[in-house]
Amino acid sequence: MERGKMAEAESLETAAEHERILREIESTDTACIGPTLRSVYDGEEHGRFMEKLETRIRNHDREIEKMCNFHYQGFVDSITELLKVRGEAQKLKAQQQRNLDNIVLQQPRLGSKRKCKKDAYTIFDAEMESTSPKSEQDSGILDVEDEEDDEEVPGAQDLVDFSPVYRCLHIYSVLGARETFENYYRKQRRKQARLVLQPPSNMHETLDGYRKYFNQIVGFFVVEDHILHTTQGLVNRAYIDELWEMALSKTIAALRTHSSYCSDPNLVLDLKNLIVLFADTLQVYGFPVNQLFDMLLEIRDQYSETLLKKWAGIFRNILDSDNYSPIPVTCEEMYKKVVGQFPFQDTELEKQSFPKKFPFSEFVPKVYNQIKEFIYACLKFSEDLHLSSTEVDDMIRKSTNLLLTRTLSNSLQNVIKRKNIGLTELVQIIINTTHLEKSCKYLEEFITNITNVLPETVHTTKLYGTTTFKDARHAAEEEIYTNLNQKIDQFLQLADYDWMTGDLDNKASDYLVDLIAFLRSTFAVFTHLPGKVAQTACMSACKHLATSLMQLLLEAEVRQLTLGALQQFNLDVRECEQFARSGPVPGFQEDTLQLAFIDLRQYFLPRILSGHFPPVLQYSTKSSFFQLLDLFIQWDWSTYLADYGQPNCKYLRVNPVTALTLLEKMKDTSRKNNMFAQFRKNERDKQKLIDTVAKQLRGLISSHHS
């Protein structure tokens, strides 16, 4: 019994020792397990220990098997997802494109202040606070409902499922192949970036095309930023900066190309607002966007060009639809409406009772207000570009100067040069441009009130409106002179002189009476023109009439004429002088207008135009017409030949060449109409006298030229 109990005690002690050794083997590092194993081999129960070891190993194998069985499906799923990385990446891209439409570019409205803030999850908040001045015809493009300042915007993690990326990264890390996955991820994302940065061919057609393009780019970099901050090393800042540099270059190139197709200023303005929001959003994530704002300055020039084209059509419609008549008003309300649209003050007009008329036509207030609308449109583009007040002022003034000197000027010139434009319309254009010129100072004040930059500032660009309206007015004045001369020529085409007549009607020709009546009625319309314009037009018409009459008398087709024809011509010329003497336009001094009928072709024309008159005019005020006609009618050749060249001679303005030309015509007439004149002594003497005078005139001409 005693021996049995001792054996049992030894067996229990040995089992406990074996259990201790097994636990030590399981928990001890393999480098320190040598002493433990030595104690096993030194013991007497080596065989029994090996049995227990085998049993323990089988138990651990069963536990491992159970664990593997439990985790097998998850392992299979992970490997399957790893093999589907390419497909998942494509799905990820598609999903982000759909979802980011809800969070990116939510507020492309001009005049909004954007308050952007960023953590690892929030993209941006848009705070609406419109501060832009609005015109009465503000289009309200891209208006959106106001959002509460504190409204939460979903973050990237709320809209995009990043778990496939995280699981793949974890699996590769466990397998010791993290670097492989990092390289694979970055390579695939570069390929996706190139796809995102490829704009659709019709992107320029609608604003949605640009919006989707920007959404893709913003979404791509928001995702990369999220990956940067939620993983350790899958991407780094250098990698993202490299992608952004490529993206910025391709984006700017695409925008330059597609924006060049935009001809609608509203679309260009909307595009600018999208680009500003695009740049502001990405700047919050740490991306440099200065190149985008530089490109916006290029788009600003294009915007200005599209505005100029639009306003060219607006001005054309205004000028085409105008009736070129003073604006009538029948009550105080109508009067205040007009002066509310255009800065005009006239105390004399205010005192008049209704009905009354403004001096200008409808196109004056319409053009003035459209210039202001153009300035508003320029201001819209300048907002949110981070420009100083001086830069905004300079941009607006330069664009407005282009509107005035190019667009409006061309529109006015086109109207003035129309073939069918009448004198009444031309007169009204002169009046209108005079009032528009006076309004330029109010346009200066209008811009100053918008930009708060005083016009006295050193670098302030001045408006060229005064020059534009002066040029248009001068063009209209020249057109009036040309138009008047053309009307005079039309009347002169009705002249039907019988140069062989021997009868005298004792009255001016009918065509000339009608011509003088036309001139009187025309100059009566000039009452609202500046005095100098009316006087110049009247003087120009009289000079042209005098020159045309002289050419009519001396033209080559008139080979013969009689004294009766000269007397009839003399009556017509005296009718012209009577018209000049009657003062059809106020402001001329004494006989100034009558001087238009002196000899225009030679000596006196340059002196009349320059305002210098020879002293001899005080002794004789008759035109060369009258002196020439008097010389022939009175047959006073002895006086003419004896006094020629003297400062106070009676026929000072009669040119010997002109006299010889007419004398030759009378000489031919005398010979042809008097077949038997050679048989009558008086006619023979007269013919001899004509020959003698002609010979003396030739000698006079020859000596004068030599």
XYZ file of C-alpha atoms in Angstrom:
706
model
C 0.000 0.000 0.000
C 2.714 2.401 1.000
C 4.645 1.661 -2.119
C 1.537 2.253 -4.297
C 0.849 5.595 -2.714
C 4.411 6.704 -3.270
C 4.248 5.745 -6.935
C 1.003 7.685 -7.391
C 2.543 10.773 -5.741
C 5.567 10.603 -8.020
C 3.267 10.293 -11.051
C 1.298 13.404 -10.098
C 4.484 15.353 -9.489
C 5.827 14.270 -12.884
C 2.573 15.261 -14.648
C 2.676 18.698 -13.040
C 6.287 19.152 -14.086
C 5.427 18.114 -17.645
C 2.548 20.620 -17.715
C 4.875 23.368 -16.498
C 7.369 22.505 -19.201
C 4.659 22.528 -21.887
C 3.400 25.962 -20.805
C 6.972 27.243 -20.776
C 7.505 25.935 -24.318
C 4.278 27.635 -25.503
C 5.133 30.970 -23.904
C 8.908 31.150 -24.182
C 10.754 32.673 -27.120
C 12.386 30.034 -29.288
C 15.833 31.522 -28.554
C 15.446 30.775 -24.810
C 13.757 27.363 -24.947
C 17.035 25.312 -24.862
C 17.277 24.860 -21.036
C 13.662 23.766 -20.863
C 14.121 21.057 -23.468
C 17.331 19.894 -21.721
C 15.415 19.284 -18.517
C 12.962 17.090 -20.454
C 15.669 14.919 -21.933
C 17.494 14.652 -18.610
C 14.331 13.388 -16.868
C 13.350 9.746 -16.363
C 9.842 10.129 -17.851
C 10.914 11.198 -21.309
C 8.511 8.835 -23.069
C 5.513 10.012 -21.069
C 6.417 13.694 -21.755
C 6.493 13.012 -25.492
C 3.032 11.512 -25.278
C 1.726 14.603 -23.525
C 3.477 16.836 -26.096
C 1.825 14.974 -28.955
C -1.540 15.320 -27.241
C -0.998 19.088 -26.753
C 0.017 19.479 -30.425
C -3.130 17.698 -31.569
C -5.231 19.990 -29.373
C -3.595 23.084 -30.903
C -4.087 21.718 -34.417
C -7.789 21.263 -33.692
C -8.035 24.853 -32.424
C -6.194 26.187 -35.484
C -8.491 24.223 -37.732
C -11.518 25.609 -35.954
C -10.149 29.155 -36.323
C -9.399 28.668 -40.011
C -12.841 27.241 -40.582
C -14.357 30.220 -38.811
C -12.372 32.841 -40.811
C -12.193 30.999 -44.102
C -15.133 32.788 -45.772
C -13.815 36.238 -44.793
C -10.406 35.327 -46.157
C -11.961 34.164 -49.424
C -14.015 37.360 -49.624
C -10.934 39.507 -49.055
C -8.982 37.704 -51.755
C -11.948 38.063 -54.119
C -12.185 41.798 -53.429
C -8.449 42.109 -53.963
C -8.835 40.541 -57.384
C -11.643 42.991 -58.142
C -9.632 46.128 -57.345
C -9.692 47.353 -60.939
C -13.449 47.021 -61.215
C -13.999 48.558 -57.803
C -11.812 51.521 -58.750
C -13.947 52.208 -61.816
C -17.112 51.917 -59.733
C -15.591 54.284 -57.208
C -14.956 56.860 -59.882
C -18.491 56.603 -61.260
C -19.971 56.818 -57.788
C -17.958 59.917 -56.878
C -18.962 61.660 -60.066
C -22.625 61.145 -59.288
C -22.412 62.066 -55.657
C -20.124 65.069 -55.881
C -22.669 66.913 -58.006
C -24.516 67.441 -54.744
C -21.601 69.029 -52.903
C -19.354 70.709 -55.461
C -20.138 73.994 -57.181
C -23.402 74.473 -55.323
C -23.389 78.253 -55.583
C -21.995 79.778 -58.842
C -23.689 83.074 -58.260
C -22.029 86.441 -58.806
C -21.497 88.555 -55.758
C -21.517 85.673 -53.252
C -19.009 85.526 -50.421
C -17.744 82.015 -49.983
C -16.786 80.808 -46.556
C -14.748 77.673 -47.038
C -13.560 75.489 -44.176
C -11.891 72.074 -44.214
C -11.204 69.075 -41.952
C -10.633 65.415 -43.008
C -14.315 65.175 -44.050
C -16.023 68.516 -44.878
C -15.664 69.778 -48.471
C -16.989 73.345 -48.333
C -19.849 75.504 -47.194
C -21.380 78.221 -49.391
C -22.644 81.334 -47.681
C -24.841 83.571 -49.828
C -24.508 87.284 -49.355
C -25.184 89.196 -52.573
C -23.424 92.566 -52.579
C -23.402 93.440 -56.262
C -25.228 96.527 -57.565
C -28.173 95.494 -59.685
C -29.642 97.235 -62.665
C -33.345 97.329 -63.394
C -32.829 94.746 -66.127
C -30.743 92.334 -64.049
C -31.210 88.935 -65.659
C -30.897 86.995 -62.379
C -28.901 84.240 -64.043
C -28.181 81.203 -61.883
C -30.263 82.458 -58.960
C -30.476 79.881 -56.195
C -32.361 79.830 -52.943
C -30.558 81.149 -49.883
C -29.091 78.531 -47.606
C -28.784 78.797 -43.858
C -25.271 79.664 -42.766
C -24.918 76.687 -40.446
C -26.339 74.053 -42.765
C -24.084 71.023 -42.846
C -22.786 69.851 -46.219
C -22.168 66.112 -46.602
C -18.511 65.158 -46.502
C -16.600 62.881 -48.838
C -16.952 59.902 -46.465
C -20.740 60.378 -46.499
C -20.999 60.202 -50.266
C -18.216 57.829 -51.276
C -17.613 54.274 -49.971
C -13.895 54.074 -49.236
C -14.028 50.605 -47.592
C -12.763 48.677 -50.658
C -9.620 50.777 -50.706
C -9.082 50.401 -46.959
C -9.598 46.593 -47.063
C -7.232 46.144 -49.984
C -4.626 48.284 -48.264
C -5.003 46.192 -45.078
C -4.753 42.851 -46.901
C -1.644 43.889 -48.807
C -0.135 45.215 -45.605
C -0.795 41.898 -43.793
C 0.719 40.031 -46.723
C 3.791 42.251 -46.586
C 3.082 43.752 -50.032
C 1.910 47.257 -49.048
C 4.346 48.949 -51.446
C 2.941 46.896 -54.318
C -0.567 48.132 -53.604
C 0.613 51.732 -53.192
C 2.277 51.663 -56.613
C -0.756 49.963 -58.160
C -3.169 52.489 -56.605
C -1.174 55.512 -57.727
C -0.751 54.129 -61.244
C -4.466 53.497 -61.617
C -5.388 56.901 -60.213
C -3.087 58.622 -62.675
C -4.904 56.858 -65.478
C -8.247 57.897 -63.988
C -7.027 61.487 -63.652
C -6.270 61.624 -67.367
C -9.781 60.384 -68.105
C -11.298 62.950 -65.752
C -9.268 65.759 -67.322
C -10.449 64.909 -70.841
C -13.298 67.366 -71.562
C -16.264 66.350 -73.715
C -16.167 67.726 -77.242
C -19.379 69.726 -76.748
C -18.493 71.114 -73.339
C -18.712 74.709 -74.605
C -22.346 74.407 -75.666
C -23.958 74.590 -72.220
C -23.049 75.552 -68.693
C -23.829 72.012 -67.554
C -20.959 70.772 -69.703
C -18.495 72.933 -67.781
C -20.132 72.105 -64.442
C -19.789 68.357 -64.956
C -16.171 68.818 -66.017
C -15.367 70.792 -62.867
C -17.288 68.315 -60.711
C -15.126 65.478 -61.959
C -11.894 67.312 -61.235
C -12.937 68.586 -57.813
C -14.306 65.162 -56.909
C -11.076 63.472 -57.912
C -8.897 65.699 -55.738
C -11.322 65.713 -52.815
C -11.100 61.913 -52.796
C -7.299 62.010 -52.964
C -7.199 64.535 -50.139
C -9.408 62.256 -48.058
C -7.162 59.286 -48.799
C -4.130 61.398 -47.858
C -5.561 62.173 -44.419
C -7.133 58.780 -43.636
C -4.335 56.432 -44.683
C -0.685 56.328 -43.777
C 1.360 56.656 -46.899
C -0.983 55.262 -49.571
C -0.569 58.702 -51.164
C 1.611 61.626 -50.113
C 1.673 65.374 -50.756
C 4.331 65.139 -53.458
C 2.204 62.654 -55.396
C -0.908 64.843 -55.131
C 1.004 67.998 -56.074
C 2.331 66.237 -59.159
C -1.209 65.222 -60.135
C -2.484 68.766 -59.543
C 0.245 70.313 -61.684
C -0.773 68.038 -64.540
C -4.461 68.714 -63.910
C -3.979 72.484 -63.776
C -2.128 72.512 -67.085
C -4.711 70.367 -68.865
C -7.655 72.213 -67.328
C -6.392 75.633 -68.399
C -5.685 74.366 -71.917
C -9.192 72.878 -72.168
C -10.835 76.050 -70.871
C -8.881 78.233 -73.293
C -9.991 76.076 -76.207
C -13.640 75.678 -75.307
C -14.253 79.175 -73.967
C -13.083 80.616 -77.286
C -16.262 79.190 -78.850
C -18.529 81.115 -76.462
C -20.347 83.977 -78.163
C -22.959 84.523 -75.461
C -21.733 86.941 -72.758
C -24.129 85.402 -70.225
C -22.528 81.990 -70.724
C -19.035 83.505 -70.422
C -20.075 85.225 -67.191
C -21.510 81.980 -65.802
C -18.327 80.170 -66.775
C -16.274 82.778 -64.919
C -18.372 82.241 -61.795
C -17.869 78.481 -62.041
C -14.114 78.898 -62.428
C -13.981 81.198 -59.386
C -15.867 78.675 -57.272
C -13.734 75.854 -58.670
C -10.548 77.748 -57.768
C -11.770 78.831 -54.328
C -12.802 75.278 -53.457
C -9.509 73.694 -54.440
C -7.536 76.478 -52.785
C -9.093 75.455 -49.473
C -7.544 72.012 -49.946
C -4.122 73.564 -50.349
C -3.838 73.547 -54.133
C -2.239 76.626 -55.808
C -4.780 78.321 -58.137
C -3.081 81.570 -59.207
C -2.885 80.344 -62.803
C -6.666 79.975 -62.872
C -7.150 83.599 -61.853
C -4.587 84.669 -64.454
C -6.588 82.794 -67.060
C -9.734 84.579 -65.887
C -8.134 87.842 -66.985
C -7.842 86.345 -70.483
C -11.485 85.295 -70.367
C -12.317 88.837 -69.235
C -11.054 90.171 -72.572
C -13.178 87.606 -74.386
C -16.165 88.563 -72.236
C -15.647 92.189 -73.200
C -15.625 91.248 -76.886
C -18.857 89.269 -76.580
C -20.434 92.218 -74.773
C -19.355 94.578 -77.536
C -20.930 92.313 -80.154
C -24.146 92.107 -78.163
C -24.322 95.862 -77.701
C -23.599 96.434 -81.379
C -26.907 94.694 -82.069
C -28.633 96.680 -79.321
C -27.418 100.002 -80.719
C -28.319 98.952 -84.253
C -31.889 98.178 -83.199
C -32.197 101.476 -81.329
C -30.939 103.542 -84.254
C -32.986 101.609 -86.823
C -36.235 102.001 -84.897
C -35.808 105.699 -84.052
C -38.096 108.198 -85.796
C -35.453 110.973 -85.633
C -37.985 113.476 -84.369
C -37.996 115.460 -81.113
C -39.708 113.630 -78.234
C -43.183 115.097 -77.630
C -44.585 115.239 -74.092
C -48.134 116.168 -73.178
C -48.005 116.128 -69.377
C -45.703 116.530 -66.407
C -45.499 112.773 -65.819
C -44.145 112.152 -69.317
C -41.690 115.014 -68.923
C -40.330 113.635 -65.626
C -40.019 110.168 -67.137
C -37.726 111.453 -69.888
C -35.531 113.555 -67.574
C -35.371 110.549 -65.258
C -33.869 108.485 -68.077
C -31.471 111.131 -69.352
C -29.710 114.002 -67.523
C -31.236 117.071 -69.200
C -31.995 120.515 -67.855
C -33.468 123.435 -69.785
C -35.173 126.192 -67.831
C -36.762 127.623 -70.971
C -38.304 124.270 -71.870
C -39.507 123.787 -68.301
C -41.385 127.088 -68.468
C -43.221 126.154 -71.662
C -46.734 124.843 -71.360
C -47.759 121.376 -72.483
C -47.629 119.939 -75.075
C -43.945 120.557 -75.757
C -40.960 118.751 -77.207
C -37.491 117.801 -76.116
C -34.847 118.785 -78.682
C -33.525 115.204 -78.991
C -35.188 112.030 -80.242
C -35.841 108.715 -78.453
C -32.436 107.236 -79.201
C -30.684 109.662 -76.832
C -32.106 108.316 -73.531
C -32.064 104.758 -74.903
C -28.400 104.906 -75.900
C -27.464 106.593 -72.623
C -29.148 103.891 -70.546
C -27.630 101.091 -72.626
C -24.174 102.512 -71.941
C -24.977 102.256 -68.227
C -26.221 98.681 -68.696
C -22.928 97.837 -70.389
C -21.053 99.233 -67.390
C -23.156 97.041 -65.096
C -22.323 94.009 -67.231
C -18.588 94.795 -67.004
C -18.852 95.138 -63.239
C -20.409 91.669 -62.915
C -17.311 90.017 -64.334
C -14.932 91.902 -62.043
C -16.497 90.563 -58.872
C -14.799 87.764 -56.889
C -11.570 88.131 -58.895
C -9.742 89.574 -55.883
C -9.086 92.835 -57.768
C -8.519 96.232 -56.196
C -10.973 99.095 -56.723
C -8.486 100.790 -59.023
C -8.142 97.658 -61.155
C -11.923 97.300 -61.395
C -12.285 100.974 -62.314
C -9.605 100.681 -64.982
C -11.202 97.555 -66.452
C -14.646 99.171 -66.651
C -13.347 102.385 -68.190
C -11.273 100.616 -70.831
C -14.190 98.406 -71.844
C -16.547 101.388 -71.920
C -14.114 103.304 -74.097
C -14.145 100.414 -76.573
C -17.941 100.536 -76.525
C -17.929 104.264 -77.281
C -15.064 104.571 -79.757
C -15.673 101.356 -81.675
C -19.150 99.897 -81.231
C -21.307 103.007 -80.826
C -19.160 105.044 -83.191
C -19.512 102.438 -85.948
C -23.264 102.217 -85.384
C -23.641 105.990 -85.732
C -21.391 106.112 -88.798
C -23.418 103.358 -90.474
C -26.623 105.345 -89.983
C -25.035 108.546 -91.236
C -23.695 106.856 -94.384
C -27.000 105.278 -95.406
C -27.992 106.029 -98.973
C -31.571 106.916 -98.144
C -30.928 109.128 -95.132
C -32.505 112.553 -95.370
C -31.484 115.995 -94.235
C -34.022 115.920 -91.406
C -32.481 112.744 -89.983
C -28.970 114.154 -90.291
C -29.985 117.338 -88.518
C -31.513 115.290 -85.685
C -28.363 113.155 -85.391
C -26.297 116.311 -84.930
C -28.658 117.504 -82.202
C -28.694 114.079 -80.532
C -24.914 113.644 -80.492
C -24.554 117.155 -79.077
C -26.681 116.194 -76.061
C -24.981 112.808 -75.658
C -21.622 114.575 -75.648
C -22.814 116.776 -72.780
C -23.907 113.672 -70.840
C -20.402 112.158 -70.740
C -19.612 113.852 -67.438
C -22.569 112.048 -65.884
C -21.222 108.707 -67.121
C -17.920 109.559 -65.435
C -19.786 110.183 -62.180
C -21.728 106.944 -62.619
C -18.526 104.881 -62.823
C -17.005 106.764 -59.896
C -20.022 105.991 -57.716
C -19.703 102.287 -58.542
C -15.947 101.883 -58.040
C -15.281 104.651 -55.482
C -12.226 105.693 -57.504
C -12.109 109.428 -58.117
C -11.497 110.509 -61.732
C -8.689 112.783 -60.510
C -6.625 109.724 -59.554
C -3.303 109.668 -61.404
C -3.809 106.385 -63.242
C -7.529 106.768 -63.925
C -8.443 106.227 -67.591
C -10.599 108.988 -69.050
C -13.719 108.243 -71.056
C -13.522 109.040 -74.763
C -17.236 109.673 -75.182
C -16.741 113.327 -76.050
C -14.484 112.421 -78.971
C -16.891 109.742 -80.182
C -19.884 112.052 -80.320
C -17.875 114.902 -81.832
C -16.656 112.644 -84.615
C -20.179 111.418 -85.303
C -21.480 114.965 -85.364
C -18.783 116.112 -87.768
C -19.533 113.146 -90.028
C -23.221 114.098 -90.019
C -22.316 117.700 -90.826
C -20.206 116.626 -93.803
C -23.023 114.373 -94.942
C -25.407 117.338 -94.776
C -23.104 119.364 -96.989
C -22.814 116.485 -99.451
C -26.554 115.820 -99.358
C -27.345 119.474 -100.025
C -24.978 119.576 -102.979
C -26.564 116.444 -104.424
C -30.015 118.044 -104.141
C -28.716 121.165 -105.882
C -27.297 119.003 -108.678
C -30.683 117.322 -109.085
C -32.346 120.703 -109.586
C -29.623 121.839 -111.994
C -30.286 118.773 -114.120
C -33.689 120.331 -114.815
C -32.072 123.476 -116.235
C -32.976 123.863 -119.920
C -31.359 127.003 -121.266
C -31.887 127.987 -124.877
C -28.509 129.476 -125.581
C -29.661 130.656 -129.019
C -32.776 132.522 -127.849
C -33.281 136.135 -128.668
C -36.216 136.582 -126.254
C -36.085 137.483 -122.575
C -38.689 136.220 -120.042
C -37.920 138.968 -117.543
C -38.080 136.385 -114.690
C -35.842 133.721 -113.249
C -35.997 130.193 -114.626
C -38.564 127.849 -113.045
C -35.959 125.269 -111.972
C -34.004 127.945 -110.104
C -37.109 129.303 -108.382
C -37.883 125.762 -107.146
C -34.269 125.298 -106.053
C -34.307 128.507 -104.014
C -37.607 127.480 -102.390
C -36.090 124.116 -101.428
C -33.060 125.803 -99.874
C -35.257 128.186 -97.870
C -37.368 125.348 -96.440
C -34.270 123.279 -95.701
C -32.469 126.020 -93.823
C -35.629 126.655 -91.815
C -35.165 123.149 -90.343
C -31.669 124.121 -89.215
C -33.002 126.339 -86.432
C -32.014 123.813 -83.708
C -28.534 123.248 -85.106
C -25.509 124.992 -83.653
C -25.144 128.328 -85.445
C -21.806 127.466 -87.020
C -23.177 124.272 -88.567
C -26.147 126.039 -90.140
C -23.966 128.852 -91.499
C -21.403 126.421 -92.914
C -24.136 124.401 -94.611
C -25.655 127.529 -96.149
C -22.298 128.862 -97.349
C -21.357 125.455 -98.745
C -24.637 125.246 -100.673
C -24.230 128.744 -102.128
C -20.647 128.056 -103.187
C -21.636 124.821 -104.844
C -24.509 126.546 -106.651
C -22.256 129.353 -107.878
C -19.614 126.926 -109.116
C -22.205 124.751 -110.822
C -23.746 127.769 -112.597
C -20.355 128.867 -113.867
C -19.637 125.385 -115.161
C -23.074 125.296 -116.786
C -22.300 128.465 -118.707
C -18.808 127.452 -119.756
C -19.319 123.774 -120.484
C -17.984 122.512 -123.807
C -21.419 121.574 -125.134
C -22.393 125.257 -125.164
C -20.607 126.237 -128.350
C -22.798 129.227 -129.192
C -24.943 131.668 -127.233
C -26.818 134.886 -127.797
C -27.040 138.077 -125.843
C -30.624 137.186 -124.904
C -29.418 133.919 -123.373
C -26.844 135.802 -121.349
C -29.532 138.186 -120.136
C -31.714 135.258 -119.024
C -28.747 133.701 -117.247
C -28.151 137.084 -115.625
C -31.688 137.033 -114.178
C -31.066 133.608 -112.632
C -27.806 134.708 -111.070
C -29.466 137.805 -109.618
C -32.118 135.519 -108.107
C -29.317 133.642 -106.351
C -27.858 136.874 -105.059
C -31.261 137.942 -103.767
C -31.501 134.650 -101.865
C -28.079 135.210 -100.318
C -29.005 138.777 -99.409
C -32.239 137.672 -97.657
C -30.293 135.944 -94.845
C -31.690 132.390 -95.008
C -29.577 131.513 -91.967
C -28.967 134.040 -89.185
C -25.476 134.992 -88.123
C -23.865 136.143 -91.394
C -22.324 139.620 -91.480
C -23.433 141.992 -94.235
C -22.558 140.600 -97.669
C -20.603 137.540 -96.471
C -23.007 135.020 -98.022
C -23.091 136.926 -101.316
C -19.348 136.450 -101.581
C -20.088 132.809 -102.424
C -20.896 133.988 -105.941
C -17.526 135.476 -106.758
C -15.184 133.646 -109.037
C -14.592 130.354 -107.152
C -12.295 128.659 -109.599
C -9.322 130.956 -109.414
C -8.078 133.805 -107.335
C -10.689 134.420 -104.631
C -11.691 130.917 -103.506
C -8.679 130.234 -101.256
C -9.050 133.639 -99.613
C -12.771 133.132 -98.934
C -12.133 129.768 -97.312
C -9.395 131.197 -95.099
C -11.427 134.276 -94.180
C -9.105 136.810 -95.873
C -10.670 139.179 -98.364
C -8.712 141.607 -100.573
C -9.204 145.316 -99.755
C -10.564 145.994 -103.238
C -13.858 144.272 -102.286
C -14.925 147.457 -100.558
C -15.111 149.177 -103.934
C -17.079 146.501 -105.696
C -19.393 143.855 -104.282
C -20.681 142.467 -107.564
C -19.768 138.916 -108.319
C -17.771 137.927 -111.366
C -21.066 136.699 -112.831
C -22.552 140.138 -112.799
C -19.416 141.906 -113.924
C -19.040 139.438 -116.776
C -22.658 139.813 -117.794
C -22.508 143.612 -117.488
C -19.421 143.680 -119.675
C -21.162 141.780 -122.457
C -24.548 143.434 -122.144
C -23.064 146.956 -122.089
C -20.321 145.987 -124.553
C -17.887 148.023 -122.505
C -14.681 146.479 -123.869
C -12.747 149.709 -124.080
C -13.058 150.240 -120.319
C -12.187 146.615 -119.545
C -9.086 146.570 -121.758
C -7.915 149.998 -120.619
C -8.336 149.377 -116.848
C -7.334 145.706 -116.699
C -4.834 145.090 -113.936
C -5.677 148.280 -112.052
C -6.679 147.784 -108.377
C -9.881 149.782 -108.759
C -10.920 148.745 -112.245
C -14.638 148.333 -112.949
C -14.404 144.718 -114.114
C -11.842 143.518 -111.611
C -13.296 139.991 -111.269
C -13.745 139.281 -114.982
C -11.144 136.771 -116.020
C -9.898 137.400 -119.609
C -9.941 133.656 -120.339
C -13.610 133.441 -119.335
C -14.406 136.576 -121.336
C -12.651 135.192 -124.427
C -14.526 131.878 -124.100
C -17.905 133.628 -124.101
C -16.818 136.033 -126.846
C -15.871 133.127 -129.081
C -19.329 131.579 -128.482
C -20.999 134.863 -129.503
C -18.683 135.171 -132.471
C -19.730 131.728 -133.739
C -23.385 132.572 -133.159
C -23.104 135.833 -135.086
C -21.553 134.139 -138.074
C -24.021 131.242 -138.227
C -27.243 133.229 -137.641
C -26.414 136.102 -139.959
C -25.713 134.568 -143.333
C -25.943 137.922 -145.062
C -24.240 139.914 -142.345
C -21.238 140.475 -144.588
C -23.457 142.468 -146.916
C -24.573 144.845 -144.134
C -22.093 147.424 -142.955
C -23.216 147.394 -139.276
C -22.842 143.667 -138.973
C -19.499 143.764 -140.700
C -18.297 146.416 -138.263
C -19.566 144.401 -135.284
C -17.815 141.298 -136.517
C -14.614 143.201 -136.935
C -14.991 144.603 -133.429
C -15.436 141.086 -132.010
C -12.335 139.917 -133.847
C -10.401 142.928 -132.593
C -11.482 142.436 -128.976
C -10.721 138.704 -129.177
C -7.246 139.486 -130.509
C -6.617 141.945 -127.690
C -7.843 139.451 -125.083
C -5.469 136.819 -126.415
C -2.629 139.306 -126.161
C -3.705 140.184 -122.650
C -3.785 136.529 -121.643
C -0.430 135.877 -123.265
C 1.259 138.806 -121.558
C -0.313 137.947 -118.225
C 0.972 134.363 -118.290
C 4.416 135.351 -119.510
